[in-house]
GROMACS .gro file of C-alpha atoms in nm:
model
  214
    1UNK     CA    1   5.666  11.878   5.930
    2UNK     CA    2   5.872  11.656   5.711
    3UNK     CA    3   5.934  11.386   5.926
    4UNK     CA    4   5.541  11.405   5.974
    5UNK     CA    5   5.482  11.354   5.654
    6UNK     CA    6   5.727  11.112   5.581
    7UNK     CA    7   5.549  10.885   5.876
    8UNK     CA    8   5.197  10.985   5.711
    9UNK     CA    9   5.339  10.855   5.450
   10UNK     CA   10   5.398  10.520   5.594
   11UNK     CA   11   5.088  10.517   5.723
   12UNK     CA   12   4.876  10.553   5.419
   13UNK     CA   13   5.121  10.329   5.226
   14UNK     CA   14   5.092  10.070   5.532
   15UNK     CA   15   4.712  10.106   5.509
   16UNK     CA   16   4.742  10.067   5.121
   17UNK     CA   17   4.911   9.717   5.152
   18UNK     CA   18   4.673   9.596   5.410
   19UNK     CA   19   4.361   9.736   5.193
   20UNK     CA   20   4.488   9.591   4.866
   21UNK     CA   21   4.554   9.261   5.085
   22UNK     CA   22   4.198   9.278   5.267
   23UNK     CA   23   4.058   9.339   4.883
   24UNK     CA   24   4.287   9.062   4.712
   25UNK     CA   25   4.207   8.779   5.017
   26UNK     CA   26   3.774   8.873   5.004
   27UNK     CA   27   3.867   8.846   4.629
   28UNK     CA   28   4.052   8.528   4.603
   29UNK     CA   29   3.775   8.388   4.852
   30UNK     CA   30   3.519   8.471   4.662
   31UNK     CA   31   3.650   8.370   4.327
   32UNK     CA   32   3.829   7.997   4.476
   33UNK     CA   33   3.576   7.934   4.777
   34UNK     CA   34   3.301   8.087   4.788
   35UNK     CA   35   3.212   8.104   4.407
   36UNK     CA   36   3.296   7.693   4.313
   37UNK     CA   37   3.093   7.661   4.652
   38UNK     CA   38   2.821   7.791   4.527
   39UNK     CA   39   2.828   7.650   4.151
   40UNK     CA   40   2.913   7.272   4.350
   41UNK     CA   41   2.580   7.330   4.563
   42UNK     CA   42   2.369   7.450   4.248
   43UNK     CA   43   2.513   7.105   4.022
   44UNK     CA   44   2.425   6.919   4.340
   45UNK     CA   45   2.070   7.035   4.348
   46UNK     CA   46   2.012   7.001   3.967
   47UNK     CA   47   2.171   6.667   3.967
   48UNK     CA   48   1.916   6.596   4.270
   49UNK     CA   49   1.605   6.740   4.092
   50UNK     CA   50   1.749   6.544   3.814
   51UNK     CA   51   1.748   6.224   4.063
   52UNK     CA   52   1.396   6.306   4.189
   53UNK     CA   53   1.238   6.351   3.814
   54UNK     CA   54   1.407   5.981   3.746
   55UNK     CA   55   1.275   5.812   4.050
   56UNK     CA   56   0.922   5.959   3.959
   57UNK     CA   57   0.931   5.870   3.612
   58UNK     CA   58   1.056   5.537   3.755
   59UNK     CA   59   0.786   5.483   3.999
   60UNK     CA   60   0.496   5.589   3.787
   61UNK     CA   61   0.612   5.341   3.524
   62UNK     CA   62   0.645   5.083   3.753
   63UNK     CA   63   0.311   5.169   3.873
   64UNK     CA   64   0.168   5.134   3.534
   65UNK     CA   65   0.327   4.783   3.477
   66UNK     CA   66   0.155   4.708   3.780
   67UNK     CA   67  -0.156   4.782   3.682
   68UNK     CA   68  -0.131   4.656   3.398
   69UNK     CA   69  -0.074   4.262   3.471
   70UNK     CA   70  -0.374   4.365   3.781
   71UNK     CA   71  -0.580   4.438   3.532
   72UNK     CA   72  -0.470   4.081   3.333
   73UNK     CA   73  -0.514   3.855   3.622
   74UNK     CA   74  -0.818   3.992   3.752
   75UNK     CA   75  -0.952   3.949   3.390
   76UNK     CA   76  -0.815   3.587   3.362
   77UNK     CA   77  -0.963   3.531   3.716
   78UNK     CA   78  -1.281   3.648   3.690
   79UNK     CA   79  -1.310   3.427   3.367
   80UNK     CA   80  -1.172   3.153   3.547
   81UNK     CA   81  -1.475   3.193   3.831
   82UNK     CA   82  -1.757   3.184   3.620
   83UNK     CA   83  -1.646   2.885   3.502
   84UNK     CA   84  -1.621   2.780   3.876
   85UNK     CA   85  -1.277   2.689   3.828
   86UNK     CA   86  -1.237   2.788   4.193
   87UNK     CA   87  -0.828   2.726   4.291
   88UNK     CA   88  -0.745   2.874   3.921
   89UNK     CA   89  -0.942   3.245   3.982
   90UNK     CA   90  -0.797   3.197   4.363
   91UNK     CA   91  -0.445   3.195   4.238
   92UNK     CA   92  -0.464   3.470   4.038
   93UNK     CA   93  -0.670   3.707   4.257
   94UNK     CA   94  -0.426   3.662   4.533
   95UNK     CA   95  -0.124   3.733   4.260
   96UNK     CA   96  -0.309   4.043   4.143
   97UNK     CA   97  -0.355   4.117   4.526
   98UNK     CA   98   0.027   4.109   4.597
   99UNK     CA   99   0.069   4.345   4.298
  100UNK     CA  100  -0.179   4.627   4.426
  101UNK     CA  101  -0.283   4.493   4.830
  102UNK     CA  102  -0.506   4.805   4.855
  103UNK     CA  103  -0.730   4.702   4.639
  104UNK     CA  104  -1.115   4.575   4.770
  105UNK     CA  105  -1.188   4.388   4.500
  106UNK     CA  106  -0.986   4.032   4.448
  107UNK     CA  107  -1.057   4.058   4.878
  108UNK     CA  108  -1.389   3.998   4.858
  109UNK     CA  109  -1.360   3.759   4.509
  110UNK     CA  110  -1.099   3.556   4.745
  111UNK     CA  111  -1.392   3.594   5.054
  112UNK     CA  112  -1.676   3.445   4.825
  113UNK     CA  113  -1.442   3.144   4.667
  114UNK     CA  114  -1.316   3.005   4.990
  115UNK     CA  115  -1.669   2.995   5.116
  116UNK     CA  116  -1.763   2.797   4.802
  117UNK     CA  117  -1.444   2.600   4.857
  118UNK     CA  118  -1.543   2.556   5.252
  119UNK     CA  119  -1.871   2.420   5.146
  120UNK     CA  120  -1.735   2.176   4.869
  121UNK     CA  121  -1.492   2.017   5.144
  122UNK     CA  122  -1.827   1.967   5.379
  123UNK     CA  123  -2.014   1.824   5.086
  124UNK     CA  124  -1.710   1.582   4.990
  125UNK     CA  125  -1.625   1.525   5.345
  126UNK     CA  126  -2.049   1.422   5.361
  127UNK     CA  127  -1.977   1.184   5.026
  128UNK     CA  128  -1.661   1.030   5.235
  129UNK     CA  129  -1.906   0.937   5.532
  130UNK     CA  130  -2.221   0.883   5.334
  131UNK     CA  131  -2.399   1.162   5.489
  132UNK     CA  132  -2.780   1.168   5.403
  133UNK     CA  133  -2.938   1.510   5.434
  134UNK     CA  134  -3.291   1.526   5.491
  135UNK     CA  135  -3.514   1.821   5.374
  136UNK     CA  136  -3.831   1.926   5.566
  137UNK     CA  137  -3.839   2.322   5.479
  138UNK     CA  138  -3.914   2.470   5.077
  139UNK     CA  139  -3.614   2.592   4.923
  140UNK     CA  140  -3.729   2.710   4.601
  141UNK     CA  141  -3.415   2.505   4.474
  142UNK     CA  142  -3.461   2.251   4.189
  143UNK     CA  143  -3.404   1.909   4.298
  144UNK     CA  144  -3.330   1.595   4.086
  145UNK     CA  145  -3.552   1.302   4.208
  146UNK     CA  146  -3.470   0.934   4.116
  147UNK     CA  147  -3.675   0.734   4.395
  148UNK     CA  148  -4.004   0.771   4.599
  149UNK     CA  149  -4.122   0.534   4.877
  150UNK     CA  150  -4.397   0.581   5.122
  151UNK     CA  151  -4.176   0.379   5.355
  152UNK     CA  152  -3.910   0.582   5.503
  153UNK     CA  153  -3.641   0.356   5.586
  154UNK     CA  154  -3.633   0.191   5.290
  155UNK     CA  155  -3.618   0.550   5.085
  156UNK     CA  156  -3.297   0.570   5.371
  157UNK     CA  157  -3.163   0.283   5.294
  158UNK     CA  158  -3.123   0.344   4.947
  159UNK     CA  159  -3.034   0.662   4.995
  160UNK     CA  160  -2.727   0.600   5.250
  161UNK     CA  161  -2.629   0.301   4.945
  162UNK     CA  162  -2.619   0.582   4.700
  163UNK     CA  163  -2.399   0.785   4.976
  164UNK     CA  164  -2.167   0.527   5.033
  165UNK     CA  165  -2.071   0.523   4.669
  166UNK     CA  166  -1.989   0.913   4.672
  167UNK     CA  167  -2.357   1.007   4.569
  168UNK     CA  168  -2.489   1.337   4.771
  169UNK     CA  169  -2.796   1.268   4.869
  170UNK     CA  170  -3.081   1.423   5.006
  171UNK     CA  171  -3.440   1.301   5.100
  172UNK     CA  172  -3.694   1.496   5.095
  173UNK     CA  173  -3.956   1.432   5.367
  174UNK     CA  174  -4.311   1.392   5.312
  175UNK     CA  175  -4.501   1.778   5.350
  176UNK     CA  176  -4.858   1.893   5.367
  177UNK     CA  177  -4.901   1.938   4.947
  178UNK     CA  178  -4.699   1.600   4.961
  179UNK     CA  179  -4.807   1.355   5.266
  180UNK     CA  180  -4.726   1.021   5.157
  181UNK     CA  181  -4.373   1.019   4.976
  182UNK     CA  182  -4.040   1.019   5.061
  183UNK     CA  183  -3.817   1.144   4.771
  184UNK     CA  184  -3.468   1.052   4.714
  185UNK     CA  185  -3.271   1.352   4.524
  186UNK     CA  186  -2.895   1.315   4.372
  187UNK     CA  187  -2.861   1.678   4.327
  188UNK     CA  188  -3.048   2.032   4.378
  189UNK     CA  189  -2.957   2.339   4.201
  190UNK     CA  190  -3.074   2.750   4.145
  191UNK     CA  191  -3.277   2.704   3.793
  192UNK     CA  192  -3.482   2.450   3.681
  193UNK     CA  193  -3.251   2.468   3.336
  194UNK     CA  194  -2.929   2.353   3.557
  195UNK     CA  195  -3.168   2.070   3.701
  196UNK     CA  196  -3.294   1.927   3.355
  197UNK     CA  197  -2.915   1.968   3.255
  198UNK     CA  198  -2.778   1.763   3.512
  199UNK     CA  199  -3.073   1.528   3.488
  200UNK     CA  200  -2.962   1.379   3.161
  201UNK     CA  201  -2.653   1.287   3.333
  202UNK     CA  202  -2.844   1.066   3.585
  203UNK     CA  203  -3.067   0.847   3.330
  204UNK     CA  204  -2.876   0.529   3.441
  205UNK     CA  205  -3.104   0.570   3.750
  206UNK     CA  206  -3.411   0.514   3.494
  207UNK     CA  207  -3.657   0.683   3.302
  208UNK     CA  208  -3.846   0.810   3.627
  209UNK     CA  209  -3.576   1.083   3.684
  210UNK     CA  210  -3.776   1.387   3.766
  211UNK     CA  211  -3.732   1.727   3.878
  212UNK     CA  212  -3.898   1.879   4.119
  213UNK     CA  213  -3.940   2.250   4.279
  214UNK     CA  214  -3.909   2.244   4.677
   0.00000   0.00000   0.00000
């Protein structure tokens, strides 16, 4: 019985050791691995919701500069189209474009001034060639008459002279209210006011500068 005991003895103090050892390793694990594991993941994700609240902050101010000098070009440019200062508005609706390209707006600004650039090349490139136009159809425009002949070639002839000299020039053919006349016009425009405006320009042609509905 006392040798028994004496190896029961061994035994427990054998499984002692190895359950103080089992305890002290899970122990120094958790406290030197595990635990700075776990304190190194939770900085990491605060420093990266730190990161993400930055980036935000970043972008939306960004985004608000943005919008900003959008909103200051498209200003300056729409000023700059009313006053049909066409390659000025252009400009700036195509910078305010590159700062926000999703937006409809300077598009179709961009879409109506190349079509009034488009038709100012035709109408130069018609000055350059001395292009006479001839009008048979009612426009309702206002046109700006300097010359009427009831011969037609020589209203053409005077009219191609004008053309030639970077004039554009239209003649307006003879019509049922109007049989006889052939009228020679050096500009049309929308309103009658832009008409009588830009027929005090042309006195030099002489006092019989009319304007005239068609």
């Amino acid at each position: 019985m006392s040798n028994l005991s004496s190896r029961d003895k061994k035994i427990v103090a054998t499984i002692t050791v190895i359950i103080f050892l089992l305890v002290g390793g899970a122990g120094a694990w958790y406290w030197f691995i595990y635990k700075p594991e776990q304190k190194a993941k939770e900085k990491a994700r605060l420093e990266r919701i730190e990161k993400e609240k930055a980036e935000k902050k970043q972008k939306e101010e960004q985004a608000a500069k943005q919008k900003a000098a959008y909103d200051s070009l498209i200003q300056s440019a729409d000023a700059e189209f009313n006053l049909k200062s066409w390659e000025s508005a252009r400009s700036q609706y195509t910078d305010a474009l590159s700062l926000l390209p999703n937006e409809q707006y300077p598009r179709d600004q961009l879409r109506l001034i190349n079509t009034q650039l488009e038709e100012i090349a035709a109408l130069e490139a018609k000055k350059a060639d001395g292009i006479v136009e001839t009008v048979s159809c009612t426009s309702g425009r206002f046109f700006i008459i300097i010359s009427s002949s009831i011969d037609r070639d020589l209203a053409m002839d005077y009219a191609t002279e004008l053309a030639k000299e970077g004039n554009y020039i239209k003649v307006i053919e003879p019509n049922a209210a109007n049989p006889l006349f052939h009228r020679v016009s050096i500009g049309d425009y929308e309103t009658r006011e832009q008409a009588k405006t830009a027929a005090q320009s042309n006195r030099y042609f002489g006092d019989g500068v009319w304007v005239l509905k068609y």
